[in-house]
């Protein structure tokens, strides 16, 4: 069905013959790579994990414990969460009133760091609970998007007015400020075995949701930035793994095509149009494994009007292609976020996507996102930020969230987790 995609995959595989990275010594309790798999204390550590950006925002110990207990009981071993939450000074009064977690405050040409009880003490608590429950964390340093205060705050406060989004990747003052924040987070937790991996940024692209791209931004811009930042983090922390955090777009000389506005055109997920070259990033010496995201309905809203292939098969192909690309450089691959906004579609498609990930030896499978029921917080109605709410004791439902009472979906992941936890790789 995807003759073009298959051909590109075969060509990419044939062109790249790279020795697997050497194994790195790590202290006891630290996860590391062993070829295309993860390892903990000499034993395989391939996993089913999940995402929860909201966990460090909870207000009560009871709710945090409840969530960790549910993760453990469900067999999830890795949780990805945000190591950033940034506000403008103008938002701080509201944050103090609602109890909102925030780590950075912007009100001039530099940010200040909130080390207090509504600041990094909340992240300290999550890291220490993760140690207690044996859950490993992927911690992300900033966001491509506006949500929870991302890279655009650096651009809006540190660069001249009307600077494009990709100024974040090239401006030396901004890079120094980002590295200062990274340094603060890494120094704080570098001795913790609860850190699975550092993650440089969530979903880097040339453009964001609030600022446009410059005319010159290209995959080389982001690859250079990824190399510089992964080398920097490695200089601070020789042991923990480092992950890029991108969506995983390819920059192929022969991209796949898709239907857009009635025309059959090169697909921006395959022609470098978003700013990422997955093949180049996964090959960087201090990027330890490949990670990518998958939201076919969001990425191809017109898909069903014109396409002659389905979201379900498109997803299976995307999963396969990333396994091929990461394994070509001898590194593990994880599907770090994926989702469908409609529960009927989740139930219909996730089994195929999970099965494809298992069959292509994914070392990590992480749906977006984990849902927790029975939270006690503030009567259950506190607005965290933007449109996310804890409603009737359910953690924020961004429509991708699924909960333990959605039993078919829930058991797909608990069953796969049990399989992974028992597999001898
Ligand atoms: C889908 O449509 C494209 C463009 O018309 C065509 O090249 C391709 O062969 C079609 N694929 C299938 C499976 O029909
Ligand atoms: C934060 O402040 C910057 C600089 O004034 C502004 O561009 C941006 O829109 C503000 N963001 C929010 C979420 O208020
Ligand atoms: C910016 O703020 C960070 C965090 O408070 C600090 O470490 C750094 O030295 C500051 N940089 C400058 C240029 O003032
Ligand atoms: C669910 O998938 C179907 C195609 O199978 C599509 O028509 C529908 O729009 C999807 N629902 C949503 C909310 O995207
Ligand atoms: C979460 O949102 C999805 C999509 O709107 C919906 O199908 C589901 O019932 C919601 N779950 C809860 C617990 O509210
Ligand atoms: C799951 O529980 C939530 C919160 O009580 C509720 O809103 C939702 O309707 C339930 N979903 C199912 C499928 O029972």
Coordinates of C-alpha atoms and ligand atoms in Angstrom, one line a residue:
X1 CA 0.0 0.0 0.0
X2 CA 2.9 2.4 0.8
X3 CA 5.2 1.4 -2.0
X4 CA 6.9 4.8 -1.9
X5 CA 7.4 4.7 1.8
X6 CA 8.7 1.1 1.8
X7 CA 11.2 2.0 -1.0
X8 CA 12.4 5.1 1.0
X9 CA 12.8 2.9 4.1
X10 CA 14.8 0.3 2.3
X11 CA 17.1 2.9 0.7
X12 CA 17.6 4.7 4.1
X13 CA 18.5 1.3 5.7
X14 CA 20.9 0.4 2.9
X15 CA 22.7 3.7 3.0
X16 CA 23.3 3.7 6.7
X17 CA 25.5 1.1 8.3
X18 CA 26.6 2.5 11.7
X19 CA 28.1 0.6 14.6
X20 CA 25.9 0.6 17.7
X21 CA 27.0 3.1 20.4
X22 CA 29.3 1.7 23.1
X23 CA 27.7 0.8 26.4
X24 CA 28.3 3.5 29.0
X25 CA 29.0 2.8 32.7
X26 CA 26.2 4.1 34.9
X27 CA 25.7 3.8 38.7
X28 CA 23.4 1.1 40.1
X29 CA 19.7 1.9 39.6
X30 CA 20.3 4.1 36.5
X31 CA 18.6 3.0 33.3
X32 CA 20.9 3.0 30.2
X33 CA 21.0 1.6 26.7
X34 CA 22.3 -1.7 25.5
X35 CA 22.2 -1.6 21.8
X36 CA 18.6 -1.2 20.7
X37 CA 17.2 -2.0 24.2
X38 CA 17.2 -0.4 27.6
X39 CA 18.8 -1.9 30.6
X40 CA 18.7 -1.5 34.4
X41 CA 21.3 -3.1 36.6
X42 CA 22.2 -5.5 33.8
X43 CA 18.6 -6.6 33.1
X44 CA 16.3 -5.6 30.2
X45 CA 14.2 -2.5 30.9
X46 CA 11.9 -2.2 28.0
X47 CA 8.7 -0.7 29.1
X48 CA 5.2 0.5 28.7
X49 CA 5.0 4.0 30.1
X50 CA 2.8 7.1 29.8
X51 CA 2.6 10.8 30.0
X52 CA 1.2 13.1 32.7
X53 CA 2.1 16.8 32.5
X54 CA -0.4 17.5 35.3
X55 CA 1.2 15.4 38.1
X56 CA 3.6 18.1 39.4
X57 CA 0.6 20.5 39.5
X58 CA -1.4 18.5 42.0
X59 CA -1.9 20.1 45.5
X60 CA -2.2 17.1 47.9
X61 CA 0.1 14.3 48.8
X62 CA -2.9 12.0 48.8
X63 CA -3.5 12.7 45.1
X64 CA 0.2 12.3 44.1
X65 CA 0.4 9.0 46.0
X66 CA -2.8 7.7 44.4
X67 CA -1.5 8.4 40.9
X68 CA 1.9 6.8 41.6
X69 CA 0.1 3.7 43.1
X70 CA -2.1 3.4 40.0
X71 CA 1.0 3.7 37.7
X72 CA 2.7 0.9 39.6
X73 CA -0.4 -1.4 39.8
X74 CA -0.9 -0.9 36.1
X75 CA 2.6 -2.0 35.2
X76 CA 3.8 1.3 33.8
X77 CA 7.4 1.9 34.5
X78 CA 8.2 5.2 32.9
X79 CA 6.4 8.5 33.2
X80 CA 7.1 11.6 31.1
X81 CA 6.4 14.9 32.7
X82 CA 7.3 18.6 32.3
X83 CA 10.4 20.0 34.0
X84 CA 9.2 23.5 33.0
X85 CA 6.3 25.6 34.1
X86 CA 6.9 29.3 33.3
X87 CA 4.8 32.4 33.9
X88 CA 4.9 36.1 33.2
X89 CA 5.1 38.2 36.4
X90 CA 1.6 39.5 35.5
X91 CA 0.2 36.0 36.0
X92 CA 1.8 35.4 39.4
X93 CA -0.9 36.8 41.6
X94 CA -3.5 34.5 40.0
X95 CA -1.1 31.6 40.4
X96 CA -0.6 32.3 44.1
X97 CA -4.4 32.4 44.5
X98 CA -5.1 29.1 42.7
X99 CA -2.0 27.3 43.9
X100 CA -0.6 26.9 40.4
X101 CA 2.9 25.3 40.1
X102 CA 5.5 27.6 38.5
X103 CA 9.2 27.3 38.2
X104 CA 10.2 30.4 36.1
X105 CA 8.9 33.9 36.2
X106 CA 9.5 36.4 33.4
X107 CA 9.4 40.2 33.8
X108 CA 12.4 41.5 32.0
X109 CA 15.5 40.4 30.0
X110 CA 15.9 37.3 32.3
X111 CA 13.7 35.0 34.3
X112 CA 13.9 34.3 38.0
X113 CA 13.6 30.8 39.4
X114 CA 10.9 29.9 42.0
X115 CA 12.6 27.5 44.4
X116 CA 9.7 27.7 46.8
X117 CA 6.8 25.5 47.8
X118 CA 4.8 26.3 44.6
X119 CA 8.0 26.1 42.6
X120 CA 10.8 23.5 42.4
X121 CA 9.8 21.9 45.7
X122 CA 6.8 20.4 43.8
X123 CA 9.2 18.8 41.3
X124 CA 11.4 17.7 44.1
X125 CA 8.4 15.9 45.6
X126 CA 7.6 14.2 42.3
X127 CA 11.2 13.0 41.9
X128 CA 11.4 11.7 45.4
X129 CA 8.0 9.9 45.1
X130 CA 9.2 8.4 41.8
X131 CA 12.2 7.1 43.7
X132 CA 9.9 5.7 46.4
X133 CA 7.6 4.0 43.9
X134 CA 10.3 2.8 41.5
X135 CA 8.9 4.8 38.6
X136 CA 11.4 6.4 36.2
X137 CA 10.8 9.9 34.8
X138 CA 11.5 11.6 31.5
X139 CA 11.9 15.3 32.4
X140 CA 11.5 17.9 29.6
X141 CA 13.3 21.3 29.9
X142 CA 11.0 23.5 27.8
X143 CA 8.1 23.5 25.3
X144 CA 7.9 24.4 21.6
X145 CA 4.4 25.5 22.3
X146 CA 2.9 28.3 24.5
X147 CA 1.4 25.7 26.9
X148 CA 2.9 25.9 30.4
X149 CA 5.4 28.6 29.4
X150 CA 7.7 27.4 26.6
X151 CA 10.5 28.6 24.4
X152 CA 8.5 31.6 23.1
X153 CA 8.9 33.3 26.5
X154 CA 12.6 33.3 25.9
X155 CA 12.1 34.8 22.5
X156 CA 9.5 37.4 23.6
X157 CA 11.6 38.7 26.5
X158 CA 15.1 38.3 25.3
X159 CA 15.0 39.0 21.5
X160 CA 14.1 42.1 19.6
X161 CA 10.3 42.6 19.0
X162 CA 8.8 40.5 16.2
X163 CA 11.6 37.9 16.3
X164 CA 10.6 34.6 14.8
X165 CA 10.2 31.4 16.9
X166 CA 13.4 29.9 15.7
X167 CA 15.4 32.7 17.3
X168 CA 15.2 30.3 20.2
X169 CA 17.6 27.9 18.5
X170 CA 20.2 30.5 17.3
X171 CA 20.4 33.5 19.6
X172 CA 23.4 33.1 21.9
X173 CA 21.8 35.0 24.9
X174 CA 18.7 32.8 24.7
X175 CA 20.8 29.6 24.4
X176 CA 22.8 30.7 27.5
X177 CA 19.5 31.4 29.4
X178 CA 18.1 28.1 28.4
X179 CA 21.3 26.3 29.5
X180 CA 21.2 28.1 32.9
X181 CA 17.7 26.6 33.5
X182 CA 18.8 23.2 32.3
X183 CA 21.8 23.4 34.6
X184 CA 19.6 24.2 37.6
X185 CA 17.3 21.2 36.9
X186 CA 20.1 18.8 36.0
X187 CA 22.2 19.7 39.1
X188 CA 19.2 19.2 41.3
X189 CA 18.4 15.6 40.2
X190 CA 21.6 14.3 38.6
X191 CA 22.2 11.8 41.4
X192 CA 18.7 10.5 41.3
X193 CA 18.1 7.0 39.8
X194 CA 14.5 8.1 39.2
X195 CA 15.5 10.1 36.2
X196 CA 15.1 7.9 33.1
X197 CA 16.1 10.6 30.6
X198 CA 16.6 14.3 30.2
X199 CA 14.6 15.7 27.3
X200 CA 15.8 18.9 25.5
X201 CA 12.4 20.3 24.4
X202 CA 8.9 19.1 23.7
X203 CA 8.2 19.0 19.9
X204 CA 10.7 21.4 18.5
X205 CA 9.6 23.0 15.2
X206 CA 10.7 26.1 13.3
X207 CA 7.3 27.7 14.1
X208 CA 5.3 27.6 17.3
X209 CA 1.6 28.2 18.0
X210 CA 2.3 31.9 18.7
X211 CA 5.3 32.9 16.7
X212 CA 6.1 32.2 13.0
X213 CA 9.3 30.6 11.5
X214 CA 11.9 32.7 9.8
X215 CA 12.6 32.1 6.1
X216 CA 16.0 30.5 6.9
X217 CA 15.0 27.9 9.5
X218 CA 15.6 24.4 8.3
X219 CA 16.3 20.9 9.8
X220 CA 20.0 21.9 10.0
X221 CA 19.0 24.7 12.4
X222 CA 17.4 22.2 14.8
X223 CA 20.0 19.5 14.4
X224 CA 22.7 22.0 15.3
X225 CA 20.8 23.1 18.4
X226 CA 20.1 19.5 19.4
X227 CA 23.8 18.6 19.1
X228 CA 24.9 21.7 21.1
X229 CA 22.3 21.1 23.9
X230 CA 22.8 17.3 24.1
X231 CA 26.6 17.9 24.4
X232 CA 26.0 20.5 27.1
X233 CA 23.7 18.2 29.1
X234 CA 26.3 15.4 28.8
X235 CA 29.0 17.7 30.1
X236 CA 26.8 18.2 33.2
X237 CA 25.7 14.7 33.7
X238 CA 27.7 11.7 32.4
X239 CA 25.2 9.0 33.3
X240 CA 21.5 9.8 32.6
X241 CA 20.2 9.3 29.1
X242 CA 19.4 12.3 26.9
X243 CA 16.4 12.4 24.5
X244 CA 15.5 15.1 21.9
X245 CA 11.7 15.2 22.5
X246 CA 10.7 15.8 18.8
X247 CA 7.7 14.7 16.9
X248 CA 10.0 12.7 14.6
X249 CA 9.4 14.3 11.2
X250 CA 11.7 13.0 8.5
X251 CA 13.7 15.1 6.0
X252 CA 13.9 12.6 3.1
X253 CA 15.1 13.5 -0.4
X254 CA 12.3 11.4 -1.7
X255 CA 9.4 12.3 0.7
X256 CA 6.1 10.6 0.9
X257 CA 3.1 12.5 -0.7
X258 CA -0.3 13.2 0.6
X259 CA -3.6 14.9 -0.4
X260 CA -3.9 18.5 0.8
X261 CA -6.5 20.9 -0.5
X262 CA -7.3 18.5 -3.4
X263 CA -3.7 18.2 -4.5
X264 CA -1.2 15.4 -4.1
X265 CA 1.9 17.2 -2.6
X266 CA 5.0 16.3 -0.6
X267 CA 4.1 15.5 3.0
X268 CA 5.5 17.9 5.6
X269 CA 6.1 15.0 7.9
X270 CA 8.6 13.6 5.4
X271 CA 10.2 16.6 3.6
X272 CA 11.7 18.5 6.6
X273 CA 9.0 21.2 6.4
X274 CA 8.4 21.3 10.2
X275 CA 12.2 21.7 10.9
X276 CA 13.2 18.2 12.1
X277 CA 15.3 15.5 10.5
X278 CA 14.7 12.5 12.7
X279 CA 17.5 10.5 11.0
X280 CA 20.0 13.3 11.7
X281 CA 18.9 13.8 15.3
X282 CA 18.8 10.2 16.3
X283 CA 22.4 9.8 15.0
X284 CA 23.8 12.5 17.3
X285 CA 26.5 11.1 19.7
X286 CA 24.7 12.3 22.9
X287 CA 21.2 11.5 21.8
X288 CA 20.8 8.1 23.4
X289 CA 17.6 6.8 21.8
X290 CA 15.0 7.8 19.2
X291 CA 11.6 9.1 20.3
X292 CA 8.7 10.4 18.2
X293 CA 5.0 11.4 18.5
X294 CA 1.9 10.4 16.5
X295 CA -1.4 12.3 16.1
X296 CA -2.6 11.4 12.6
X297 CA -6.1 13.0 13.0
X298 CA -4.6 16.3 14.1
X299 CA -1.8 16.2 11.5
X300 CA -4.1 15.3 8.6
X301 CA -7.5 16.9 9.3
X302 CA -8.5 16.5 5.7
X303 CA -7.3 13.0 5.4
X304 CA -10.6 11.3 4.9
X305 CA -11.9 13.6 2.2
X306 CA -9.2 12.7 -0.2
X307 CA -6.8 10.0 1.0
X308 CA -6.9 6.4 -0.2
X309 CA -5.3 5.1 3.1
X310 CA -6.6 5.2 6.7
X311 CA -5.3 6.8 9.9
X312 CA -4.9 3.4 11.3
X313 CA -2.5 2.2 8.5
X314 CA -0.8 5.6 8.3
X315 CA 0.0 5.2 12.0
X316 CA 1.3 1.6 11.6
X317 CA 3.6 2.8 8.8
X318 CA 4.9 5.8 10.9
X319 CA 5.7 3.4 13.8
X320 CA 7.6 1.0 11.5
X321 CA 9.6 3.8 9.8
X322 CA 10.9 5.2 13.1
X323 CA 11.9 1.7 14.3
X324 CA 13.9 1.3 11.1
X325 CA 15.6 4.7 11.4
X326 CA 16.6 4.3 15.0
X327 CA 17.8 0.7 14.6
X328 CA 19.8 1.8 11.5
X329 CA 22.0 3.7 14.0
X330 CA 21.9 0.9 16.6
X331 CA 19.7 2.8 19.2
X332 CA 16.5 2.0 21.0
X333 CA 13.2 3.5 19.7
X334 CA 10.3 4.7 21.8
X335 CA 6.9 6.0 20.7
X336 CA 6.8 8.8 23.3
X337 CA 3.3 10.3 22.7
X338 CA 0.4 9.1 20.5
X339 CA -3.3 9.6 20.6
X340 CA -6.7 10.0 19.0
X341 CA -9.1 12.5 20.4
X342 CA -12.1 10.2 20.1
X343 CA -12.6 7.2 22.4
X344 CA -14.2 5.1 19.7
X345 CA -11.2 5.7 17.5
X346 CA -8.8 5.0 20.3
X347 CA -10.4 1.6 20.9
X348 CA -10.4 0.8 17.2
X349 CA -6.9 1.8 16.3
X350 CA -4.6 1.5 19.4
X351 CA -4.4 -2.3 19.3
X352 CA -3.0 -2.1 15.7
X353 CA -0.5 0.7 16.7
X354 CA 0.6 -1.1 19.9
X355 CA 1.0 -4.4 18.1
X356 CA 3.1 -2.7 15.4
X357 CA 5.3 -1.1 18.1
X358 CA 5.8 -4.5 19.8
X359 CA 6.5 -6.3 16.5
X360 CA 9.1 -3.6 15.5
X361 CA 10.9 -4.0 18.9
X362 CA 10.0 -0.7 20.4
X363 CA 11.8 -0.4 23.7
X364 CA 9.1 2.0 25.1
X365 CA 5.4 2.6 24.3
X366 CA 3.9 5.7 25.9
X367 CA 0.3 6.8 25.1
X368 CA -0.7 10.4 25.7
X369 CA -2.0 10.6 28.3
X370 CA -2.6 8.9 31.7
X371 CA -5.9 9.5 33.4
X372 CA -6.4 9.3 37.1
X373 CA -9.9 9.0 38.8
X374 CA -10.7 9.7 42.5
X375 CA -8.6 12.8 43.0
X376 CA -9.6 14.8 46.0
X377 CA -8.2 18.1 45.1
X378 CA -10.2 21.3 45.9
X379 CA -13.5 19.6 45.5
X380 CA -12.4 18.5 42.1
X381 CA -13.0 21.7 40.1
X382 CA -9.7 23.6 40.1
X383 CA -8.6 25.1 36.8
X384 CA -5.0 24.2 36.4
X385 CA -4.3 26.4 33.4
X386 CA -5.8 27.1 30.0
X387 CA -8.8 24.8 29.6
X388 CA -7.6 21.9 31.7
X389 CA -9.6 21.1 34.7
X390 CA -9.8 18.5 37.4
X391 CA -13.5 17.6 37.0
X392 CA -15.4 15.3 39.4
X393 CA -12.1 13.8 40.6
X394 CA -10.8 13.0 37.1
X395 CA -7.4 14.4 36.1
X396 CA -7.5 16.8 33.2
X397 CA -9.3 15.4 30.1
X398 CA -7.7 16.9 27.0
X399 CA -9.8 14.3 25.0
X400 CA -6.7 12.1 24.6
X401 CA -6.8 11.1 28.2
X402 CA -8.2 7.7 29.1
X403 CA -9.1 6.4 32.5
X404 CA -9.2 3.0 34.3
X405 CA -13.0 2.8 33.9
X406 CA -12.6 2.7 30.1
X407 CA -11.7 -0.9 30.4
X408 CA -10.9 -2.0 26.8
X409 CA -8.4 0.8 26.4
X410 CA -7.0 0.6 29.9
X411 CA -6.4 -3.2 29.6
X412 CA -4.7 -2.9 26.2
X413 CA -1.8 -1.1 28.0
X414 CA -1.8 -3.1 31.2
X415 CA -1.7 -6.3 29.2
X416 CA 1.1 -4.9 27.0
X417 CA 3.0 -3.7 30.1
X418 CA 2.7 -7.2 31.6
X419 CA 4.1 -8.7 28.4
X420 CA 7.0 -6.2 28.3
X421 CA 7.8 -6.7 32.0
X422 CA 8.0 -10.5 31.5
X423 CA 9.8 -10.5 28.1
X424 CA 13.4 -11.8 27.9
X425 CA 14.9 -9.5 25.3
Ligands
LIG1 C1 -3.3 6.6 -3.7 O1 -3.4 7.7 -4.5 C2 -2.1 8.1 -5.2 C3 -2.3 9.3 -5.9 O2 -3.4 9.2 -6.8 C4 -1.6 6.9 -6.0 O3 -0.4 7.3 -6.6 C5 -1.5 5.7 -5.1 O4 -1.1 4.6 -6.0 C6 -2.8 5.4 -4.5 N1 -2.6 4.2 -3.6 C7 -3.5 3.2 -3.5 C8 -3.1 2.1 -2.6 O5 -4.4 3.2 -4.3
LIG2 C1 4.3 37.2 28.4 O1 5.0 38.4 28.2 C2 5.5 38.5 26.8 C3 6.3 39.8 26.7 O2 5.6 40.9 27.1 C4 4.3 38.5 25.9 O3 4.7 38.6 24.6 C5 3.5 37.3 26.1 O4 2.3 37.3 25.3 C6 3.1 37.1 27.5 N1 2.5 35.7 27.7 C7 1.4 35.5 28.4 C8 1.0 34.1 28.5 O5 0.9 36.4 29.0
LIG3 C1 19.5 34.5 34.3 O1 18.8 33.9 35.3 C2 19.4 32.7 35.7 C3 18.5 32.0 36.7 O2 18.1 32.9 37.7 C4 20.8 32.9 36.3 O3 21.4 31.7 36.7 C5 21.6 33.6 35.2 O4 22.9 34.0 35.8 C6 20.9 34.9 34.7 N1 21.7 35.3 33.5 C7 22.0 36.6 33.4 C8 22.8 37.0 32.2 O5 21.7 37.5 34.2
LIG4 C1 -12.7 9.0 14.1 O1 -12.3 8.4 12.9 C2 -13.2 8.5 11.8 C3 -12.6 7.8 10.7 O2 -12.5 6.4 11.0 C4 -13.3 10.0 11.5 O3 -14.3 10.1 10.5 C5 -13.7 10.8 12.7 O4 -13.7 12.1 12.3 C6 -12.8 10.5 13.8 N1 -13.2 11.3 14.9 C7 -12.6 12.3 15.4 C8 -13.2 13.0 16.5 O5 -11.5 12.7 14.9
LIG5 C1 -12.7 12.5 28.0 O1 -12.9 13.1 26.7 C2 -13.3 12.2 25.7 C3 -13.4 12.9 24.4 O2 -14.2 14.1 24.5 C4 -14.7 11.5 26.1 O3 -15.0 10.6 25.1 C5 -14.5 10.8 27.5 O4 -15.7 10.3 27.9 C6 -14.0 11.8 28.5 N1 -13.7 11.1 29.8 C7 -14.1 11.5 31.0 C8 -13.8 10.6 32.1 O5 -14.8 12.5 31.1
LIG6 C1 -15.4 7.2 34.3 O1 -15.4 8.0 35.4 C2 -15.6 9.4 35.2 C3 -15.5 10.2 36.5 O2 -16.4 9.7 37.4 C4 -17.0 9.6 34.5 O3 -17.1 11.0 34.2 C5 -17.0 8.8 33.2 O4 -18.3 8.9 32.6 C6 -16.7 7.3 33.5 N1 -16.6 6.6 32.3 C7 -17.1 5.4 32.1 C8 -16.9 4.8 30.8 O5 -17.7 4.8 33.0

